[in-house]
mmCIF file of C-alpha atoms in Angstrom:
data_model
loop_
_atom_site.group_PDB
_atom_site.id
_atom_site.type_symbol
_atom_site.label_atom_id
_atom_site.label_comp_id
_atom_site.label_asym_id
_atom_site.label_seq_id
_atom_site.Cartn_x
_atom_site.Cartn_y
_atom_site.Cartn_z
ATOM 1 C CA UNK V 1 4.618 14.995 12.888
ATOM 2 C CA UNK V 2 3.778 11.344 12.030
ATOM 3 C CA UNK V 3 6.495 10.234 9.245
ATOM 4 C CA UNK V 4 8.421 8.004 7.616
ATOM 5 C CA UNK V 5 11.574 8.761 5.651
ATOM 6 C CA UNK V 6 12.972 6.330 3.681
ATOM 7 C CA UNK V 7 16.551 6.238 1.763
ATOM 8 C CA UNK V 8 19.085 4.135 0.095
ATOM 9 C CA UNK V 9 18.070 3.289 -3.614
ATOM 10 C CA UNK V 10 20.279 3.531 -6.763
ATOM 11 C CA UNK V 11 21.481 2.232 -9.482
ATOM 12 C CA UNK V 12 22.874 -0.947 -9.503
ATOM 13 C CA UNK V 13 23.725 -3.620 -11.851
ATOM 14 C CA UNK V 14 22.283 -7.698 -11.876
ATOM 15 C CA UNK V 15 23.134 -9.447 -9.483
ATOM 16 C CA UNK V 16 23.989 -6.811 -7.020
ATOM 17 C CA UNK V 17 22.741 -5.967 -3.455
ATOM 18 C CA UNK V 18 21.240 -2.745 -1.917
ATOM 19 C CA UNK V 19 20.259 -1.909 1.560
ATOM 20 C CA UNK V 20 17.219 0.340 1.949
ATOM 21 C CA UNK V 21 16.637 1.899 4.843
ATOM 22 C CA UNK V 22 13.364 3.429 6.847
ATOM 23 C CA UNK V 23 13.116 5.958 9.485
ATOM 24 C CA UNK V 24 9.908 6.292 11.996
ATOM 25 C CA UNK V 25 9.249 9.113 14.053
ATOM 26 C CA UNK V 26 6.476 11.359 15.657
ATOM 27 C CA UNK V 27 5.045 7.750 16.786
ATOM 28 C CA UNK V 28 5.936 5.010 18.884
ATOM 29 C CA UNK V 29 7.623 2.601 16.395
ATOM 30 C CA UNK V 30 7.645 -0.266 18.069
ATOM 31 C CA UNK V 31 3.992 -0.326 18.257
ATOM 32 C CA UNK V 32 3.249 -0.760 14.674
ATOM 33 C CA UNK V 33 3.919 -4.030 11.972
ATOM 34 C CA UNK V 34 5.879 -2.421 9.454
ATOM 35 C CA UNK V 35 5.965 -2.860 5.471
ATOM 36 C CA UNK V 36 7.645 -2.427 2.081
ATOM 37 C CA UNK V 37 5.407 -1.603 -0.629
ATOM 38 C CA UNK V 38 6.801 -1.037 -4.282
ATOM 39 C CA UNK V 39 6.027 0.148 -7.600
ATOM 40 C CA UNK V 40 7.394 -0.341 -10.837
ATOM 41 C CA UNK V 41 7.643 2.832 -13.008
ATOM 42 C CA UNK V 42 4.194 3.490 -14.773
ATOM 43 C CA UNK V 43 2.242 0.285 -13.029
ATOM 44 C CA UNK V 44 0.357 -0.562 -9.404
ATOM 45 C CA UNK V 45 1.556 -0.938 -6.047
ATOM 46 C CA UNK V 46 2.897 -4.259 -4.889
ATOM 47 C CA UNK V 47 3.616 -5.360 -1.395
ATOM 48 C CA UNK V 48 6.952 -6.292 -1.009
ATOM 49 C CA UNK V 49 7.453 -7.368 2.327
ATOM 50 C CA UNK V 50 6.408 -6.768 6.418
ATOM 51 C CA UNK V 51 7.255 -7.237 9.682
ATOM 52 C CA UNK V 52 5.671 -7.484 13.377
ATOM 53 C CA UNK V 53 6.449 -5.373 16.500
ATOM 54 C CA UNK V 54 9.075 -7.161 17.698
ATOM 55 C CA UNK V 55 10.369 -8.582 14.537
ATOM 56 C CA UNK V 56 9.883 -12.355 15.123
ATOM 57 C CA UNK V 57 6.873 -12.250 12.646
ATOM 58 C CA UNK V 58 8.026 -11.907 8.878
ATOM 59 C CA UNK V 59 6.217 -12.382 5.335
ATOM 60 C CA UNK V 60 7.600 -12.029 1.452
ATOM 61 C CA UNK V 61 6.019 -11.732 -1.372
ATOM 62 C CA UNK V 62 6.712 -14.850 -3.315
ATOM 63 C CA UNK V 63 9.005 -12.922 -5.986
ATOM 64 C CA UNK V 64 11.543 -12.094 -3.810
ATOM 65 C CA UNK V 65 11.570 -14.950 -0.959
ATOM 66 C CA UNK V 66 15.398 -16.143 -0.586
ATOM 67 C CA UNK V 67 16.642 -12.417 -2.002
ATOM 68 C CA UNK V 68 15.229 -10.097 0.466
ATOM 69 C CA UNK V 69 15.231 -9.925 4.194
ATOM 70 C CA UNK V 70 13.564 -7.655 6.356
ATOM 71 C CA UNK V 71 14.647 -6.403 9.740
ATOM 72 C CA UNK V 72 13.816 -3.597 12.240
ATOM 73 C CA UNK V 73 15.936 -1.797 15.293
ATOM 74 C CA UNK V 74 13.375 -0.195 17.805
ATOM 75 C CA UNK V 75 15.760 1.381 19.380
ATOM 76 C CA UNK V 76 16.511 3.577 16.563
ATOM 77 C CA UNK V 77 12.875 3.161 14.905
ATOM 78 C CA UNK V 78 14.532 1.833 11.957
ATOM 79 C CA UNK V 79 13.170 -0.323 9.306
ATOM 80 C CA UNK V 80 15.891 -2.214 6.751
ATOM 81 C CA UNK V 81 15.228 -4.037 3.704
ATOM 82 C CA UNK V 82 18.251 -5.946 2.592
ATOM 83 C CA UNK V 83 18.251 -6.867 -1.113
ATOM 84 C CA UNK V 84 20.218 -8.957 -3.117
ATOM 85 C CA UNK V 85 20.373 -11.112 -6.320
ATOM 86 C CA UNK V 86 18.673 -8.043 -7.616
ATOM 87 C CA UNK V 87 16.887 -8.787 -10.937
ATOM 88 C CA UNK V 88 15.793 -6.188 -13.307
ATOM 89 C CA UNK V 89 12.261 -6.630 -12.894
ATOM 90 C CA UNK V 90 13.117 -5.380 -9.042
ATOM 91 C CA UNK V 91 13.284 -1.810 -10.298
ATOM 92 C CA UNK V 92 10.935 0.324 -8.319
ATOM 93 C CA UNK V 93 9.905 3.019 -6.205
ATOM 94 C CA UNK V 94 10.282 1.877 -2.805
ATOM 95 C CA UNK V 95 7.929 2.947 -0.230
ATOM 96 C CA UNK V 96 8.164 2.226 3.621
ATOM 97 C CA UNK V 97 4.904 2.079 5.320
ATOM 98 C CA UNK V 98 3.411 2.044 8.628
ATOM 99 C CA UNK V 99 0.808 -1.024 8.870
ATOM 100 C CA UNK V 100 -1.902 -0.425 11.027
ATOM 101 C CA UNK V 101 -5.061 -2.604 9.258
ATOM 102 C CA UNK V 102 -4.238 -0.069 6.235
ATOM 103 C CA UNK V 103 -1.163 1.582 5.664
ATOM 104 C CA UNK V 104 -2.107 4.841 7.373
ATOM 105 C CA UNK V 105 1.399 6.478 6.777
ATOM 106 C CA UNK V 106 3.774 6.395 3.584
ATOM 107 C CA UNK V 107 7.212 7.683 2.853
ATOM 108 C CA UNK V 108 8.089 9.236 -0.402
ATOM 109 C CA UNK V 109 9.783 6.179 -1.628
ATOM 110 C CA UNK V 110 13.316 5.360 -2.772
ATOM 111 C CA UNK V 111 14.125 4.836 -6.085
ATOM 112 C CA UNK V 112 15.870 1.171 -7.388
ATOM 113 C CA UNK V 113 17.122 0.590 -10.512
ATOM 114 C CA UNK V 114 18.438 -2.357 -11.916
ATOM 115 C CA UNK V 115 20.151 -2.539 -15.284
ATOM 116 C CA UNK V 116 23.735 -3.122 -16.613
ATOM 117 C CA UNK L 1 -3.209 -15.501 -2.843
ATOM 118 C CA UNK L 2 -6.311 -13.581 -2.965
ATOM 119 C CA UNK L 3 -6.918 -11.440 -6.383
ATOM 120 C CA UNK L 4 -8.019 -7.976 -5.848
ATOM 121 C CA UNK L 5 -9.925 -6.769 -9.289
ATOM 122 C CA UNK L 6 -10.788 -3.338 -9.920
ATOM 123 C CA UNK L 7 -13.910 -1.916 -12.377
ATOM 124 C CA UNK L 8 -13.418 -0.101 -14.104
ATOM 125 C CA UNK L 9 -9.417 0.503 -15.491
ATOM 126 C CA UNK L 10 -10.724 3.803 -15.942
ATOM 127 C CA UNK L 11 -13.070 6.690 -15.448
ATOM 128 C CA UNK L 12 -14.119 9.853 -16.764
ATOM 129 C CA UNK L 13 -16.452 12.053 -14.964
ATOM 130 C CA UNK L 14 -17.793 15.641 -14.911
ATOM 131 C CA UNK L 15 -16.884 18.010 -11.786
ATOM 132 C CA UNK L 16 -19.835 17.677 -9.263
ATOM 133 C CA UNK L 17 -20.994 14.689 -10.557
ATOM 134 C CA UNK L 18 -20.759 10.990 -8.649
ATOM 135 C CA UNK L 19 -18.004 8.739 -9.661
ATOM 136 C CA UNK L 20 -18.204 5.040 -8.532
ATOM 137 C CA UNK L 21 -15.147 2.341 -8.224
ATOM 138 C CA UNK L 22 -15.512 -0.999 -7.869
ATOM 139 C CA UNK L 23 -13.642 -3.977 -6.375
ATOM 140 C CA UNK L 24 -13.929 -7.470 -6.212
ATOM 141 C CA UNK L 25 -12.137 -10.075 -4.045
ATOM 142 C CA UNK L 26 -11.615 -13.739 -5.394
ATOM 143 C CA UNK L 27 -12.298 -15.135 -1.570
ATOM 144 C CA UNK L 28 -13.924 -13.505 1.785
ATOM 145 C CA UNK L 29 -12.010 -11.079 3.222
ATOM 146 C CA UNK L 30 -14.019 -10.865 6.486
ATOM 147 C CA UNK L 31 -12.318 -10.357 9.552
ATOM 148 C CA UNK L 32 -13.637 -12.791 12.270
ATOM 149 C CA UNK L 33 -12.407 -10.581 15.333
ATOM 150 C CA UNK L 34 -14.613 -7.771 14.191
ATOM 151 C CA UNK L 35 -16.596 -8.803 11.503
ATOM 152 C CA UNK L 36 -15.618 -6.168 9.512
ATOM 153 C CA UNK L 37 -14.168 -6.204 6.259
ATOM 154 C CA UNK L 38 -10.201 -6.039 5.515
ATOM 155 C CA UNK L 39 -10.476 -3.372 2.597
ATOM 156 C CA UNK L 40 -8.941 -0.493 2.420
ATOM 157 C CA UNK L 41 -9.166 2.326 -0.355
ATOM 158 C CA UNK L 42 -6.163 4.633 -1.302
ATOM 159 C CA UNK L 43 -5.935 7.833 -3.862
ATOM 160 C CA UNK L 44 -2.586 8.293 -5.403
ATOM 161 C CA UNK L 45 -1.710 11.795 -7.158
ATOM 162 C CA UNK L 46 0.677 11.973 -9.871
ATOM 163 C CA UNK L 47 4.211 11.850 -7.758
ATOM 164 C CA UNK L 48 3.069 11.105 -4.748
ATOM 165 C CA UNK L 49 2.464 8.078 -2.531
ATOM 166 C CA UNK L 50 -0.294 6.945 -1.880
ATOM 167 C CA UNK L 51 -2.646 8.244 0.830
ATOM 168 C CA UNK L 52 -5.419 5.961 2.814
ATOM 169 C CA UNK L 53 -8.788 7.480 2.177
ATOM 170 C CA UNK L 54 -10.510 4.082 4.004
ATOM 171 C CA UNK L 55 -9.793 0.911 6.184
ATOM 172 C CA UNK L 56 -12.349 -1.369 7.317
ATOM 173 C CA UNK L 57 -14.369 -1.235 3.960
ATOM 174 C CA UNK L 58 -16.409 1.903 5.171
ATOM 175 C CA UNK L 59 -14.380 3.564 7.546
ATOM 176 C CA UNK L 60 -13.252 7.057 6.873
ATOM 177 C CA UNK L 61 -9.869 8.397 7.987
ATOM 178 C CA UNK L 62 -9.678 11.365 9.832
ATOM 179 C CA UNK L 63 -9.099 14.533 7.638
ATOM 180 C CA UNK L 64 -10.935 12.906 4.282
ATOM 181 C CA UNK L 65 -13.310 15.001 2.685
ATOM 182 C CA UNK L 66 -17.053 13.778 3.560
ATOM 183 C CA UNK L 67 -17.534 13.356 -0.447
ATOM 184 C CA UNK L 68 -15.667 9.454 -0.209
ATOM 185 C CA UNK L 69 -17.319 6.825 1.174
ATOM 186 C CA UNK L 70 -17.025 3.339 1.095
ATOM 187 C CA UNK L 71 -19.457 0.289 0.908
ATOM 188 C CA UNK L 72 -19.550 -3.127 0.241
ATOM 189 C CA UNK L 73 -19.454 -6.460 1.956
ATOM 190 C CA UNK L 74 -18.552 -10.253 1.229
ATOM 191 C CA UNK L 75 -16.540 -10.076 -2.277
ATOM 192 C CA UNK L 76 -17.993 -7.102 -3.558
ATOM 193 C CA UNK L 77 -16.661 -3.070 -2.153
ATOM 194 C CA UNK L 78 -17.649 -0.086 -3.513
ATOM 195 C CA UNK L 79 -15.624 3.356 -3.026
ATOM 196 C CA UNK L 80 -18.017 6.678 -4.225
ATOM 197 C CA UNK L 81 -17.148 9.997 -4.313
ATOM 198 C CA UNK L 82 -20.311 11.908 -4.032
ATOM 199 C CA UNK L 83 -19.093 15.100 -6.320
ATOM 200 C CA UNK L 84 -16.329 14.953 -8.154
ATOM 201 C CA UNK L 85 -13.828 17.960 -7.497
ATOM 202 C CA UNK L 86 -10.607 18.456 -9.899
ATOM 203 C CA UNK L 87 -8.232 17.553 -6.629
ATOM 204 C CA UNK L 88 -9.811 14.232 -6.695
ATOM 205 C CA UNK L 89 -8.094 13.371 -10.258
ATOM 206 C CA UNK L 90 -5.962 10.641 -9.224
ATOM 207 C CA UNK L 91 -5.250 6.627 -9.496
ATOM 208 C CA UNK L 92 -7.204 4.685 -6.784
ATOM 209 C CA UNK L 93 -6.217 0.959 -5.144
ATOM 210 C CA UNK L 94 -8.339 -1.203 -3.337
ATOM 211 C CA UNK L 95 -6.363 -3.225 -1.047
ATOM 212 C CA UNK L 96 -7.123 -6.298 1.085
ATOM 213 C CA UNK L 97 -4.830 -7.007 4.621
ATOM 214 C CA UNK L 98 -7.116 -9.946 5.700
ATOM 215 C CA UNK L 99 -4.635 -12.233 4.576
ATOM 216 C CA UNK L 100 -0.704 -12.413 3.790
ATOM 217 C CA UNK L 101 0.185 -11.616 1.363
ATOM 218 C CA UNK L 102 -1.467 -8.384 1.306
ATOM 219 C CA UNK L 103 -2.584 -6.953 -1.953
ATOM 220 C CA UNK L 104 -3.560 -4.729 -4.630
ATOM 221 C CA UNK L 105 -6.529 -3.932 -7.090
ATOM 222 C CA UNK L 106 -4.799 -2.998 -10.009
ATOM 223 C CA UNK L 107 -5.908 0.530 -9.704
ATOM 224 C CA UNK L 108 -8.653 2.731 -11.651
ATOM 225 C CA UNK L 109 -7.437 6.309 -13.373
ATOM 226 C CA UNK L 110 -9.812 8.656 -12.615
ATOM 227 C CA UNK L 111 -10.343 11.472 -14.761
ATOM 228 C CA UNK L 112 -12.355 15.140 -15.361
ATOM 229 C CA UNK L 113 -14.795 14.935 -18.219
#
């Protein structure tokens, strides 16, 4: 089965740091550009941030350029969002998604939250 | 950045009738390699990601019911569904991945009448 699993959100207070993490299998993950998408609790999706095949190609959504960085491990099929200077305007559902012209295949998102 | 703008924010529609979404892009969003359009269409269900219904403006993906389809061209995209069934009650995105950054219509609720 096709999936992505992602994991690693929490609480955490202003200012902090979180690493989210992303999981690929039933496809060949170093195939496919990769990307964050989030969504604030009760609005729209927002892209966050993706990645290309061999992880030389990255792009940020203005918001969160300098805080966030985004890196991949092929070997493991593992995606990694590392985020810090979190503000509370950061909190979200996370999702991880595969990026194929579309994202053709969503995890059920991680939960962020940041408040004091 | 190019603006993705849904119409309309919402919709309320009787089972088996047509329901129509629109979205607009502020620039072109054709893809010169193909010369197809970068749109894609996605239904989110309460709780649950989203799920691609469409890439390529008109292009089904495998698996979604026959009753979505997708039009459009230039600035101008057009999602349908042909008769509305009670699964379809969901919020829907247009989406553009033409050009970084990607982005999002800011969705249409649609609803049973």
């Amino acid at each position: 089965e096709v999936q992505v699993v992602e994991s690693g959100g929490g609480l955490v207070q202003p200012g902090g740091s979180l690493r989210l993490s992303c999981a690929g299998s039933g496809f060949t993950f170093s195939n496919y550009w990769m990307s964050w998408v989030r969504q604030a609790p009760g609005k729209g999706l927002e892209w966050v941030s993706n990645l290309n095949q061999d992880g030389t190609e990255k792009n940020y959504v203005d918001s969160v350029k300098g805080r966030f960085t985004i890196s991949r491990d092929n070997a493991k099929n593992s995606l990694t969002l590392q985020m810090n200077y979190l503000r509370p305007e950061d909190t979200a559902v996370y999702y991880c998604a595969r990026d194929d012209y579309g994202y053709d295949v969503w995890g059920q998102g991680t939960l962020v939250t940041v408040s004091s | 950045d190019i603006v993705m703008t849904q119409s309309p924010d919402s919709l309320a529609v009787s089972v088996g009738e047509r329901a129509t979404i629109n979205c607009k892009s502020s620039q072109s969003i054709l893809y010169s390699s193909n010369n197809k359009n970068c749109l894609a269409w996605y239904q989110q269900k309460t709780g649950q990601p989203p799920k691609l219904l469409i890439s390529w403006a008109s292009t089904r993906k495998s698996g979604v019911p026959d009753r979505f389809s997708g039009s459009g061209s230039g600035t101008g995209f057009t999602l349908t569904i042909s008769s509305l069934q009670p699964e379809d009650v969901a919020v829907y995105y247009c989406q553009q991945y033409c050009r970084a950054p990607d982005t999002f219509g800011q969705g249409t609720k649609l609803e049973i009448k």
